[in-house]
Coordinates of C-alpha atoms and ligand atoms in Angstrom, one line a residue:
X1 CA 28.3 96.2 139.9
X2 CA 30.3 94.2 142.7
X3 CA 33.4 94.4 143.7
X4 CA 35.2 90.8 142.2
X5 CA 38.6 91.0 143.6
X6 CA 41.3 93.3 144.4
X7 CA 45.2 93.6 143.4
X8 CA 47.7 95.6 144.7
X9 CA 44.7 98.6 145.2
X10 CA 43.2 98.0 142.1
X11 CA 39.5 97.1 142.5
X12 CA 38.1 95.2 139.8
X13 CA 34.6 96.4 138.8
X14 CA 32.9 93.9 136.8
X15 CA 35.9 93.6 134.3
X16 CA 37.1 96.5 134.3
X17 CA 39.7 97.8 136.1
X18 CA 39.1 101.3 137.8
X19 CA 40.8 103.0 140.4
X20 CA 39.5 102.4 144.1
X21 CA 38.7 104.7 146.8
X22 CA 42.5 105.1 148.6
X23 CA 42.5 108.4 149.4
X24 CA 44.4 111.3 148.2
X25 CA 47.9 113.4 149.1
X26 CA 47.4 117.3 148.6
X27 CA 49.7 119.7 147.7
X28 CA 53.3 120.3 149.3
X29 CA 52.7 122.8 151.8
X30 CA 56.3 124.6 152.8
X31 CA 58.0 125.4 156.1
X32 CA 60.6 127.4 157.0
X33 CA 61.9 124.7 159.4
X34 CA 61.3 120.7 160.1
X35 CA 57.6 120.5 161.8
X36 CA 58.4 118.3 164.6
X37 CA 55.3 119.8 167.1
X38 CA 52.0 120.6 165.8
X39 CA 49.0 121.5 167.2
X40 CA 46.1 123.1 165.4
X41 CA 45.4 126.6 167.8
X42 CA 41.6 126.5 168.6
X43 CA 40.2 130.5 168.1
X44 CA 41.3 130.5 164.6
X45 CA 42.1 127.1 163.3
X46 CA 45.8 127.4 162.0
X47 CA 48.6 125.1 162.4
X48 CA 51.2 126.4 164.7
X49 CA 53.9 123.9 163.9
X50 CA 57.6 124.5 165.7
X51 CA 61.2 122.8 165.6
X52 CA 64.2 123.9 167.9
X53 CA 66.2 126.6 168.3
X54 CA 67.4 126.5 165.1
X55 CA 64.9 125.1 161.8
X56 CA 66.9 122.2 161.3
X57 CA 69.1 120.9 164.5
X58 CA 69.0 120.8 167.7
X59 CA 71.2 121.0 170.6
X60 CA 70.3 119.9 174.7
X61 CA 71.1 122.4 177.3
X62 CA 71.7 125.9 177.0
X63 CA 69.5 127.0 174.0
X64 CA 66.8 129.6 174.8
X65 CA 64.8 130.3 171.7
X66 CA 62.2 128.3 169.0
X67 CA 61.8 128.7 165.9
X68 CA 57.8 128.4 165.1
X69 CA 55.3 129.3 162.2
X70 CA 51.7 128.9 161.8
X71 CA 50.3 128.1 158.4
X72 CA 47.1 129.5 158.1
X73 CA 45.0 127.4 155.8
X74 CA 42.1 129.3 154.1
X75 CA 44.9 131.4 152.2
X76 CA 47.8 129.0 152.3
X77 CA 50.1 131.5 154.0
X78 CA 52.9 130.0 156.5
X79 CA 54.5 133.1 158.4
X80 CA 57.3 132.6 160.9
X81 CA 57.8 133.3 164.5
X82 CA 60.8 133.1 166.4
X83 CA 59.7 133.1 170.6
X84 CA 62.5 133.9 172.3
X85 CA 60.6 135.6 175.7
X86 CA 59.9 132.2 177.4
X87 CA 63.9 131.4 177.1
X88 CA 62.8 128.0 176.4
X89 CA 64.3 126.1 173.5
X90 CA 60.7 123.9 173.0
X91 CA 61.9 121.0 171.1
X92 CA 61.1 117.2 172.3
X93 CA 58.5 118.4 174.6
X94 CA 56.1 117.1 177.0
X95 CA 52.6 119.0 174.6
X96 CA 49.1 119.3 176.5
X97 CA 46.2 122.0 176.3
X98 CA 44.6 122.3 179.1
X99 CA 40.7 123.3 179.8
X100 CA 40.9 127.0 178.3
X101 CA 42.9 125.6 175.5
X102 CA 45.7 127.6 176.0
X103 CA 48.6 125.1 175.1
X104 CA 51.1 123.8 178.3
X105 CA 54.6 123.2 176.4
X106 CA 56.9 121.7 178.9
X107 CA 61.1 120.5 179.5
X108 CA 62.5 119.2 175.9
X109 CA 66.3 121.2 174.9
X110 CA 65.5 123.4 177.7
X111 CA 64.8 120.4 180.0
X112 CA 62.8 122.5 183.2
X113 CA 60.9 124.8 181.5
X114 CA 57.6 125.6 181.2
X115 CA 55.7 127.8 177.8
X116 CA 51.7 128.8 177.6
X117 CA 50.2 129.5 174.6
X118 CA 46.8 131.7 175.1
X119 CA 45.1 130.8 171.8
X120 CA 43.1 134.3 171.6
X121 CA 46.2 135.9 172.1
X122 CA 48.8 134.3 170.6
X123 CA 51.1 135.4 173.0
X124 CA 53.4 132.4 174.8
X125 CA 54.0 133.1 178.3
X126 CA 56.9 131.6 180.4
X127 CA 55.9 129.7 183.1
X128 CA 57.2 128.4 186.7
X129 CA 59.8 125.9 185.6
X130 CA 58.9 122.2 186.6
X131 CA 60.1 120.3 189.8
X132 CA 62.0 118.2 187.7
X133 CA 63.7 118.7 184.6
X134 CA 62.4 116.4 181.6
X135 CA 62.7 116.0 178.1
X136 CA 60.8 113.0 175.7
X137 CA 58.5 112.7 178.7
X138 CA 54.6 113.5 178.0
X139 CA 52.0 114.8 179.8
X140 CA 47.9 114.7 179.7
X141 CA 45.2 117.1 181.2
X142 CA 43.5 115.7 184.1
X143 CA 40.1 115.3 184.6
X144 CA 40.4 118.3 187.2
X145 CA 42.0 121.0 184.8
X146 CA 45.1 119.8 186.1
X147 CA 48.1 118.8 183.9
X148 CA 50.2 115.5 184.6
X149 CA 53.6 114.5 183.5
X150 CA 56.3 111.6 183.9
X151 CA 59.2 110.3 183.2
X152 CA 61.8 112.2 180.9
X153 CA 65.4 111.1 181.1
X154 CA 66.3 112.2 177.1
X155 CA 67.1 115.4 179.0
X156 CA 67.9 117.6 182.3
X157 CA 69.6 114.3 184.0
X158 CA 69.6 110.7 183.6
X159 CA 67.1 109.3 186.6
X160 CA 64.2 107.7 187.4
X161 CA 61.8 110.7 187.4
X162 CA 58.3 110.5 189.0
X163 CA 55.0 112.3 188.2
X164 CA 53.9 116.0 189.0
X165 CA 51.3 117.9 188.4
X166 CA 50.7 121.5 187.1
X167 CA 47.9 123.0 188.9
X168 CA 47.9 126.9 186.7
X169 CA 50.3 128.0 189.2
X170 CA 53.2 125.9 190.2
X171 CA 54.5 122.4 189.6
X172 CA 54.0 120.0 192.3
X173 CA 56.1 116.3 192.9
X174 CA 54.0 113.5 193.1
X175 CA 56.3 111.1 194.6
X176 CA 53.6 108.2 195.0
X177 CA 53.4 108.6 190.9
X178 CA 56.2 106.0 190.8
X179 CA 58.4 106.4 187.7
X180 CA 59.9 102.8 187.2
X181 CA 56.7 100.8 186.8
X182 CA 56.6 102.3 183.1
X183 CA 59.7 101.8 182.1
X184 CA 60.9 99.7 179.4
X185 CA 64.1 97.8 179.1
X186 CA 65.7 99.3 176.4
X187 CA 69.5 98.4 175.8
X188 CA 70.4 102.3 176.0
X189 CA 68.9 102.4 179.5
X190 CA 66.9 105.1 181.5
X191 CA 67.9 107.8 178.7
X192 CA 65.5 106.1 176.7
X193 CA 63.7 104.1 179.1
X194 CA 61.2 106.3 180.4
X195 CA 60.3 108.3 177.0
X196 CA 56.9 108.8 175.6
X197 CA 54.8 107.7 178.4
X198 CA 51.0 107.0 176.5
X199 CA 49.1 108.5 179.2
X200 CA 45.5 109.1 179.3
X201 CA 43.5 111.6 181.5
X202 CA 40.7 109.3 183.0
X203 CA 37.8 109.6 185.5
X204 CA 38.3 111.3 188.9
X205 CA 42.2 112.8 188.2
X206 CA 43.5 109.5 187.1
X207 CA 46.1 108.6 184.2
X208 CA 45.7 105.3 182.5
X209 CA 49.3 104.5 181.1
X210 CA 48.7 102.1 178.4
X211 CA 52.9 101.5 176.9
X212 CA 55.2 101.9 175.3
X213 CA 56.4 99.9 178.3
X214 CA 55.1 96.1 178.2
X215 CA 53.6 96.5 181.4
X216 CA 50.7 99.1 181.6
X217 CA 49.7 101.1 184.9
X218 CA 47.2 103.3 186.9
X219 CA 48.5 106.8 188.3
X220 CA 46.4 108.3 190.9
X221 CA 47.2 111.9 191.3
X222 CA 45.3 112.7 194.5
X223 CA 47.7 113.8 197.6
X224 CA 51.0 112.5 196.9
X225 CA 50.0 110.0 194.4
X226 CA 49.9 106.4 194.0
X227 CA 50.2 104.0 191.1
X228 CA 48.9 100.2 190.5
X229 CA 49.7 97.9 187.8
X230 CA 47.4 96.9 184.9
X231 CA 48.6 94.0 183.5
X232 CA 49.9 93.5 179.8
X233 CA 49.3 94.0 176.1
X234 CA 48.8 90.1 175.8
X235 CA 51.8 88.8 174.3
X236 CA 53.1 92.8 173.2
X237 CA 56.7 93.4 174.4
X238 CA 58.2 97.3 174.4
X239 CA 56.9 99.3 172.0
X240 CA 58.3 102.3 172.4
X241 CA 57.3 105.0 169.5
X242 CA 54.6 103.4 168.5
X243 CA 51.4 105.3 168.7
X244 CA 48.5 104.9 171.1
X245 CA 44.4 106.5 170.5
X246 CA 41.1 106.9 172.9
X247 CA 39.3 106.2 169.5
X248 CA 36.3 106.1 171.4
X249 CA 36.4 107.7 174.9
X250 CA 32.9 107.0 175.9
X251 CA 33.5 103.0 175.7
X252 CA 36.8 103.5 176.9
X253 CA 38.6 102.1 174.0
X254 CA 42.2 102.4 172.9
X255 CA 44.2 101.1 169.2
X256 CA 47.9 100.7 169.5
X257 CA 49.9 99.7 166.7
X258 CA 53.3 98.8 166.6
X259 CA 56.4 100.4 168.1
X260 CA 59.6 98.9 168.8
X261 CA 61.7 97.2 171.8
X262 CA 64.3 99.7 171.3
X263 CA 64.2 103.4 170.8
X264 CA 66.7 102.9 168.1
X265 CA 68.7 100.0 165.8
X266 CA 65.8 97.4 166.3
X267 CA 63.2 95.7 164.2
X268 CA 59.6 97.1 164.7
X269 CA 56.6 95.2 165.2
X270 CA 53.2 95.3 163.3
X271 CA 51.3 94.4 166.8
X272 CA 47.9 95.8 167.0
X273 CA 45.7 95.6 170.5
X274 CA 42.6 97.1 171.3
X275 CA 42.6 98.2 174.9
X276 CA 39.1 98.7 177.0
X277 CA 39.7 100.7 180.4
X278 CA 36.8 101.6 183.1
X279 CA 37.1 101.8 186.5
X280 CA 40.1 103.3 187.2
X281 CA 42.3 101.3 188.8
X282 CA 40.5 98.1 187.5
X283 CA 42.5 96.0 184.9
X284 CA 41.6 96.7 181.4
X285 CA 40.5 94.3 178.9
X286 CA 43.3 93.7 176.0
X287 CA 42.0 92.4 172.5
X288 CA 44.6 91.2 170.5
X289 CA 43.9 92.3 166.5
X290 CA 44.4 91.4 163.3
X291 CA 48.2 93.2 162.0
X292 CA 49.6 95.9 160.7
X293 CA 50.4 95.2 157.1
X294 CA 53.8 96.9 157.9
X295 CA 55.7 97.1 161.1
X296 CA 56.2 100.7 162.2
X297 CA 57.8 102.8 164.4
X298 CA 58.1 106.6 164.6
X299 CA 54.5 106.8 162.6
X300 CA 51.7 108.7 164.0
X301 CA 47.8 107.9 164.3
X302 CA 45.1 110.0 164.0
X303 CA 41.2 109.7 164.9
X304 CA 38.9 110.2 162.2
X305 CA 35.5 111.9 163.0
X306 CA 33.8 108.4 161.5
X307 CA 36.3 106.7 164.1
X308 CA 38.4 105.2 162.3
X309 CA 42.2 105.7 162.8
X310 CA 44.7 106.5 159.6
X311 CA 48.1 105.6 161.0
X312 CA 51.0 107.5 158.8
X313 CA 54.6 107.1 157.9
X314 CA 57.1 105.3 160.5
X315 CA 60.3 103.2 159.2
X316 CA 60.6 99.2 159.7
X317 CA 63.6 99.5 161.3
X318 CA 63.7 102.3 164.2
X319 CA 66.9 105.0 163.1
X320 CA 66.3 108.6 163.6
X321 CA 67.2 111.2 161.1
X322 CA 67.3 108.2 158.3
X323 CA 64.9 107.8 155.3
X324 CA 65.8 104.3 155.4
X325 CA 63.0 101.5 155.5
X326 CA 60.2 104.0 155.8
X327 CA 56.4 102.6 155.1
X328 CA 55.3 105.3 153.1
X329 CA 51.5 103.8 152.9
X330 CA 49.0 104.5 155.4
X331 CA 46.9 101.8 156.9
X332 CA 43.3 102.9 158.1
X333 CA 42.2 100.7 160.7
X334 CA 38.3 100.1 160.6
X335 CA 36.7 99.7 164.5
X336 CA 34.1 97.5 163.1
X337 CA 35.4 95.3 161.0
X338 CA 38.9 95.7 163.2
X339 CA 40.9 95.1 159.9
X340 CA 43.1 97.4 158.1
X341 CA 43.3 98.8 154.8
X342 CA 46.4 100.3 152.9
X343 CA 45.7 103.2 151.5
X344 CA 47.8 105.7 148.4
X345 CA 51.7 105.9 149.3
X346 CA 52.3 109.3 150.5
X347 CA 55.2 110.5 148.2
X348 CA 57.6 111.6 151.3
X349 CA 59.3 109.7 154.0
X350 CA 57.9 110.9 157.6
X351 CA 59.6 109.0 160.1
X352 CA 61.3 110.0 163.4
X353 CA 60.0 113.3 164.4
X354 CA 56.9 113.4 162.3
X355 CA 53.8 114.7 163.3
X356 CA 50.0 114.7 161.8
X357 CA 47.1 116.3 163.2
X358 CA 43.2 116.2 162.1
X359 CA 42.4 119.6 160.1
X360 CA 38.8 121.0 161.0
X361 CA 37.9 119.9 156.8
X362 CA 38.3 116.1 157.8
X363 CA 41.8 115.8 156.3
X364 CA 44.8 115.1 158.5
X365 CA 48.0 117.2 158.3
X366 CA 51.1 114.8 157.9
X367 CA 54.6 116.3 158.1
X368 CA 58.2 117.1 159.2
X369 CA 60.9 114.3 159.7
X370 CA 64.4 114.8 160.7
X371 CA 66.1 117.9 162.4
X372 CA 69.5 116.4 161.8
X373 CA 71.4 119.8 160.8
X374 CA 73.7 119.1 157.7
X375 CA 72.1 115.5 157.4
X376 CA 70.5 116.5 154.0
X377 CA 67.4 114.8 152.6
X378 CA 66.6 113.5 155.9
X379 CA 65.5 116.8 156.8
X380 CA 61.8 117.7 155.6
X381 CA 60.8 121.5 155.9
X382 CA 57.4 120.6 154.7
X383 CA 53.7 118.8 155.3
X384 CA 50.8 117.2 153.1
X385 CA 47.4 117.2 153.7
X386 CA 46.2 113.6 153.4
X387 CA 42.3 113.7 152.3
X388 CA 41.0 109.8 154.0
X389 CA 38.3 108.0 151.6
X390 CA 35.4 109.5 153.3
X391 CA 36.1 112.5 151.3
X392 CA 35.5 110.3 147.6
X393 CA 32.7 108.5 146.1
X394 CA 33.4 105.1 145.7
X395 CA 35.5 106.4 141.8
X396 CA 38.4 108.1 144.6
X397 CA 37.8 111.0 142.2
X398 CA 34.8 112.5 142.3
X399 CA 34.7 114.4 146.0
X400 CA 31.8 113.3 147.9
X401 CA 28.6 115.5 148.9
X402 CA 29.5 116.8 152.6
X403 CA 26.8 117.7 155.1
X404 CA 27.2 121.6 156.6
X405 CA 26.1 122.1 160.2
X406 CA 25.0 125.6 159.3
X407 CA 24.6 126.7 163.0
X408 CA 25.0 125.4 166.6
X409 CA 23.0 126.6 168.9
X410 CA 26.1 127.9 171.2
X411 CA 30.2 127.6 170.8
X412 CA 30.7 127.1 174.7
X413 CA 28.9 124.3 176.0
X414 CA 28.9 122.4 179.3
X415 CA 29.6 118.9 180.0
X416 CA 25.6 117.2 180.8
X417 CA 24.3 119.8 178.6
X418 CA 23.1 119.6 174.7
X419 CA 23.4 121.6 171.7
X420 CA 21.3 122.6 168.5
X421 CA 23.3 121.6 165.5
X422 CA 21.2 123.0 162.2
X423 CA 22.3 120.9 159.6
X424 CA 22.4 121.0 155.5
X425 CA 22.6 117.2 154.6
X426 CA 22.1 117.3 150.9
X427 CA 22.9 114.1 149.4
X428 CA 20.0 112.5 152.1
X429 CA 22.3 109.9 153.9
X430 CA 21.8 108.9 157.3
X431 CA 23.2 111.7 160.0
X432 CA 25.7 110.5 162.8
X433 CA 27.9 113.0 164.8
X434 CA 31.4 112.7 167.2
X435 CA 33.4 114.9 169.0
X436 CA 37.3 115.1 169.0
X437 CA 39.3 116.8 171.0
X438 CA 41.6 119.0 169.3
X439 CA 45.2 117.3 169.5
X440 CA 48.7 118.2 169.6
X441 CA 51.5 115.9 167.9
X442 CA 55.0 115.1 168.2
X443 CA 57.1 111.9 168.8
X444 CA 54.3 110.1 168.1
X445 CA 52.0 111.4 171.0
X446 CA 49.3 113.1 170.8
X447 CA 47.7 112.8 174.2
X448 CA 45.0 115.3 173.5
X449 CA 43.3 113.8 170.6
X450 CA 40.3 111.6 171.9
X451 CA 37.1 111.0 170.2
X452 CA 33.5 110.7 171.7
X453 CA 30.8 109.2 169.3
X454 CA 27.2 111.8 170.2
X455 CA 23.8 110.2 169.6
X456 CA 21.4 112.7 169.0
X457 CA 18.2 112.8 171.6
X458 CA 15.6 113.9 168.9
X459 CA 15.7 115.6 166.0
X460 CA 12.8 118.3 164.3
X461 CA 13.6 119.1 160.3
X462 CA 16.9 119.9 160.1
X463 CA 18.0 120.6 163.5
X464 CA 19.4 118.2 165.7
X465 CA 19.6 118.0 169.7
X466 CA 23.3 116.2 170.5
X467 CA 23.8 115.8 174.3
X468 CA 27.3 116.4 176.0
X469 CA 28.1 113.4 177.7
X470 CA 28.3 114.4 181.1
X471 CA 31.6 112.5 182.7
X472 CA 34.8 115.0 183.0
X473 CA 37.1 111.7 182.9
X474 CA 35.8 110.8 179.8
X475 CA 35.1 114.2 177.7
X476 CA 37.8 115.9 179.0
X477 CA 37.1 119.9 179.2
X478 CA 38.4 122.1 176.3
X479 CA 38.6 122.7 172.6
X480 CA 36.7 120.2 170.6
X481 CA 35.9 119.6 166.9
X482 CA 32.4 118.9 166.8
X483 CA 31.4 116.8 163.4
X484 CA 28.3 115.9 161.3
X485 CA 28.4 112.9 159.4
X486 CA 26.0 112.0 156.3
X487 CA 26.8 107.9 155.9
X488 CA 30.3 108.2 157.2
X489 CA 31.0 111.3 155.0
X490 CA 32.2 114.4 157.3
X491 CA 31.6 118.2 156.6
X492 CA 33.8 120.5 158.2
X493 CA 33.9 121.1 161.8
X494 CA 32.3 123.3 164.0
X495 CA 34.9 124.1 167.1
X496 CA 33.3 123.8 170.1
X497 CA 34.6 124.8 173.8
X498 CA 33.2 122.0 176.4
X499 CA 33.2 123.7 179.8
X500 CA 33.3 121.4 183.3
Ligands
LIG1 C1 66.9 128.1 158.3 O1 67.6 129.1 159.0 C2 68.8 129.6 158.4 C3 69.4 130.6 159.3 O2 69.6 130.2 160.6 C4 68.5 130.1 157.1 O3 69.7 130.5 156.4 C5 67.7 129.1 156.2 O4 67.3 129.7 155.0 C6 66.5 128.6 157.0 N1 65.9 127.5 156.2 C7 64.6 127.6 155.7 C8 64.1 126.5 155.0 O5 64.0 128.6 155.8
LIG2 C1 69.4 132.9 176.9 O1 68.8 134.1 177.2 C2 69.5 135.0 178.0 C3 68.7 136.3 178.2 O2 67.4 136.0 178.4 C4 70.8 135.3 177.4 O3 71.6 136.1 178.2 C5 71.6 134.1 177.1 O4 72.8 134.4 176.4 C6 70.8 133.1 176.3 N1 71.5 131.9 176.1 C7 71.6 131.3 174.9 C8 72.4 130.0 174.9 O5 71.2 131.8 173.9
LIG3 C1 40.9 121.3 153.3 O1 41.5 122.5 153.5 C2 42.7 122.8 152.7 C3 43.2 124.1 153.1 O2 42.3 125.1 153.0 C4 42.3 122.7 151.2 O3 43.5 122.9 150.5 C5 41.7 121.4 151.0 O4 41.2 121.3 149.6 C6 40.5 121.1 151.9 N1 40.0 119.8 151.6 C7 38.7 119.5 151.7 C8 38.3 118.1 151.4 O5 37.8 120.4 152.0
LIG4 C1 66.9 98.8 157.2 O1 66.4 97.7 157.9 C2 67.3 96.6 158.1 C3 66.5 95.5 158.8 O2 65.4 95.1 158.1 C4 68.5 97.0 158.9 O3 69.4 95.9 159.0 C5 69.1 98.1 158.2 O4 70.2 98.6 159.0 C6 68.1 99.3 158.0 N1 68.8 100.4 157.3 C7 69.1 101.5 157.9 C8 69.9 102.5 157.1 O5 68.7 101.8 159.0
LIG5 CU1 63.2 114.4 169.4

């Protein structure tokens, strides 16, 4: 049978008119507050999701507590946690985990301070506060263990606020990690102006900043730091909360799609680039790609083990804590044929302060929205697992036939070295395998998600050799997913801890 044209996600098999492969929503899954942060906690793969101080508003300043749950997904049990010992009020945060995975929370209501989550412990423990105070800026791990952030003027002062680092101990200014070169010229100025920062850890402690500001920028964070500019998405203005993704690490390659000019009341764009980085400092390469089929902002992206990247929910027209104009269908962009695909309609809006993060099964969690106290509908205490194609035959029924990696050879690796992955491949396709690094989402960022494609070295039977790649810019230390592939199809992933 051939495919003999297409309608409206209708595929049209030889005459007859069968349902194509567009994925699949799952269940509701319930919260007792609006998910705005999520970030699957690497020794026991739940979802610790978290809001404000309060489940469904927030309030700047004075507010010491968040409200946080973790759904635990082999028995579909979501239990709550208020943290009230770090007296820090985590929402619109600055999100990183660091090399031991324990999870650096930073600035947001509570605009100085810092929270660390141990993931074997569960326990979050206050840190030193930071030398600024920040909220809406992010931050990425370094290629040196330590953790950078910029920018930040939604909260703790309106002002031009330069890098620093976190070194385990204490904060530390960066003054040469110049603050204005990334801002954007949005009409409600710095407030908004220096939020989101798409920053990626890179080779020998640099920071590639790739938007939302039209102009993109190097950030050296040796001595007192330094900065150099990197040119321009091509003809991409602002794009401020619209998402950015290392889809493949090792080539240095980065998809960004869409955003806005304004951080509110403005149109958003359905621009698409494909950014290369190398040597840092060097200027990048920028591809300009086919479109979006919807303009977006406030949607998230997520990498798919295969690499492709599902980008979810967003509005047309940028206006927190509204329902209004959201694009409710996901578009799955495809890194070979660089084209996108709309995929099933997700049945809830998941706009401004949204998240979605990759699920160790291959689907991607997709939830939250709003946080507007009394505002209603706009507010969504709840999160879908989104199951991409991969998992369906070609009938977007029938689930496909996964591959098990059965055992790996060792769950701490280090970077240079290889692993043993044993693996069941029963329906006989050929094997490919990727790392990802386990991510963290909220705003649209998620500056810990990257994904590294692994070529095996030799194989014997059923047991495969997959070598580390051996650059700390490019797989940065940490909690990784580590994925076997049968012709694109993924089984669940083993977690992996890649050690310097
Ligand atoms: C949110 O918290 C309030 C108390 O502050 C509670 O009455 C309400 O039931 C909670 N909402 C949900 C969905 O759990
Ligand atoms: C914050 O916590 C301190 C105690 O740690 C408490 O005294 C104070 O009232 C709290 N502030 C708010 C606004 O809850
Ligand atoms: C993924 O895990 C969730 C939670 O356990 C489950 O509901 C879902 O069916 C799984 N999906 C696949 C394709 O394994
Ligand atoms: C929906 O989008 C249009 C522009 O396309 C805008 O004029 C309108 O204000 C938006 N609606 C809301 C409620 O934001
Ligand atoms: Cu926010």
């Amino acid at each position: 049978m051939s495919i003999t044209g297409s309608l409206a996600g209708i595929a049209l098999l030889s005459g007859t008119a069968v349902a194509a492969n567009l994925g699949k929503w799952g269940p509701t899954i319930q919260f007792p507050l609006v998910p705005v942060a999520a970030a699957v906690i690497p020794s026991t793969a739940e979802l610790l999701v978290w809001s404000a101080y309060r489940n469904d508003s927030f309030q700047t300043g004075a507010q010491n507590v968040t409200q946080t749950a973790v759904w635990t997904p082999t028995n579909n049990v979501v239990k709550y946690f208020e943290v009230a010992y770090t007296d820090h009020d985590m929402f619109c945060p600055g999100v990183s985990f660091d090399f031991n995975g324990d999870l650096i929370v930073t600035g947001g209501d509570t605009a100085p301070a810092t929270s660390i989550l141990n993931p074997n412990t569960w326990q979050w423990t206050k840190a030193p506060n930071m030398q600024l105070a920040r909220g809406y800026q992010s931050s990425a791990t370094l290629s040196d263990g330590r953790v950078f952030t910029i920018g930040g003027s939604w909260s703790g002062g309106l002002a031009v606020k330069n890098g620093e680092v976190w070194d385990g101990s204490k904060w530390t200014l960066l003054n040469g990690c110049d603050g204005k070169p990334m801002l954007t010229a949005d009409r409600q100025g710095i407030f908004r102006q220096d939020n989101h920062a798409w920053l990626f850890g890179w080779k020998s402690g640099s920071v590639f900043q790739a938007g939302p500001s039209k102009a993109m920028n190097w950030y050296f964070t040796s001595g007192t730091g330094s900065w150099s500019a990197a040119g321009t998405r091509n003809n991409d203005g602002d794009a401020m909360c619209g998402p950015a993704v290392m889809y493949d690490a090792t080539a240095g390659k980065i998809l960004t799609a869409g955003g806005s000019p304004n951080y509110q009341d403005s149109l958003a764009t359905n621009n698409a680039y494909l950014i290369t980085i190398g040597t840092p400092g060097n200027k990048p390469s920028v591809e300009t790609l086919r479109k979006m089929r919807y303009a977006r902002i406030f949607s998230t992206s997520t990498v798919l083990p295969d690499g492709s990247v599902l980008v979810l929910g967003g509005q047309t027209y940028g206006h927190p804590f509204s329902d209004a104009n959201s694009t409710q269908v996901p578009e799955l962009w495809n890194p070979n044929t660089k084209s996108w695909k709309q995929l099933v309609a997700g049945p809830t809006p998941r706009a401004y302060h949204s998240v979605s993060v990759l699920m160790p099964n291959g689907t991607v969690f997709n939830g939250g929205g709003g946080l507007c106290g009394n505002c209603g509908s706009s507010n969504h205490f709840d999160g879908q697992l989104f199951s991409p194609p991969y998992l369906f035959k070609s009938d977007g029924i029938t689930p496909a036939v996964r591959p098990t990696i059965s055992k790996v050879s060792a769950s701490t690796v280090g970077l240079g070295k290889s692993l043993q992955a044993t693996i069941s491949n029963p329906s006989g396709g050929s094997m490919t395998f990727s790392l990802i690094r386990m991510g963290s989402s909220t705003h649209t960022v998620n500056t810990d998600q990257r994904r590294v494609p692994v070529t095996p070295s030799s194989s014997s039977g059923s047991v495969y050799t997959l070598p580390i790649p051996s650059d700390v810019g490019v797989v940065t230390p940490g909690y990784w997913y580590l994925w076997a592939m049968s012709s694109g199809v993924p089984g669940t992933a083993q977690i992996i801890k890649i050690t310097p």
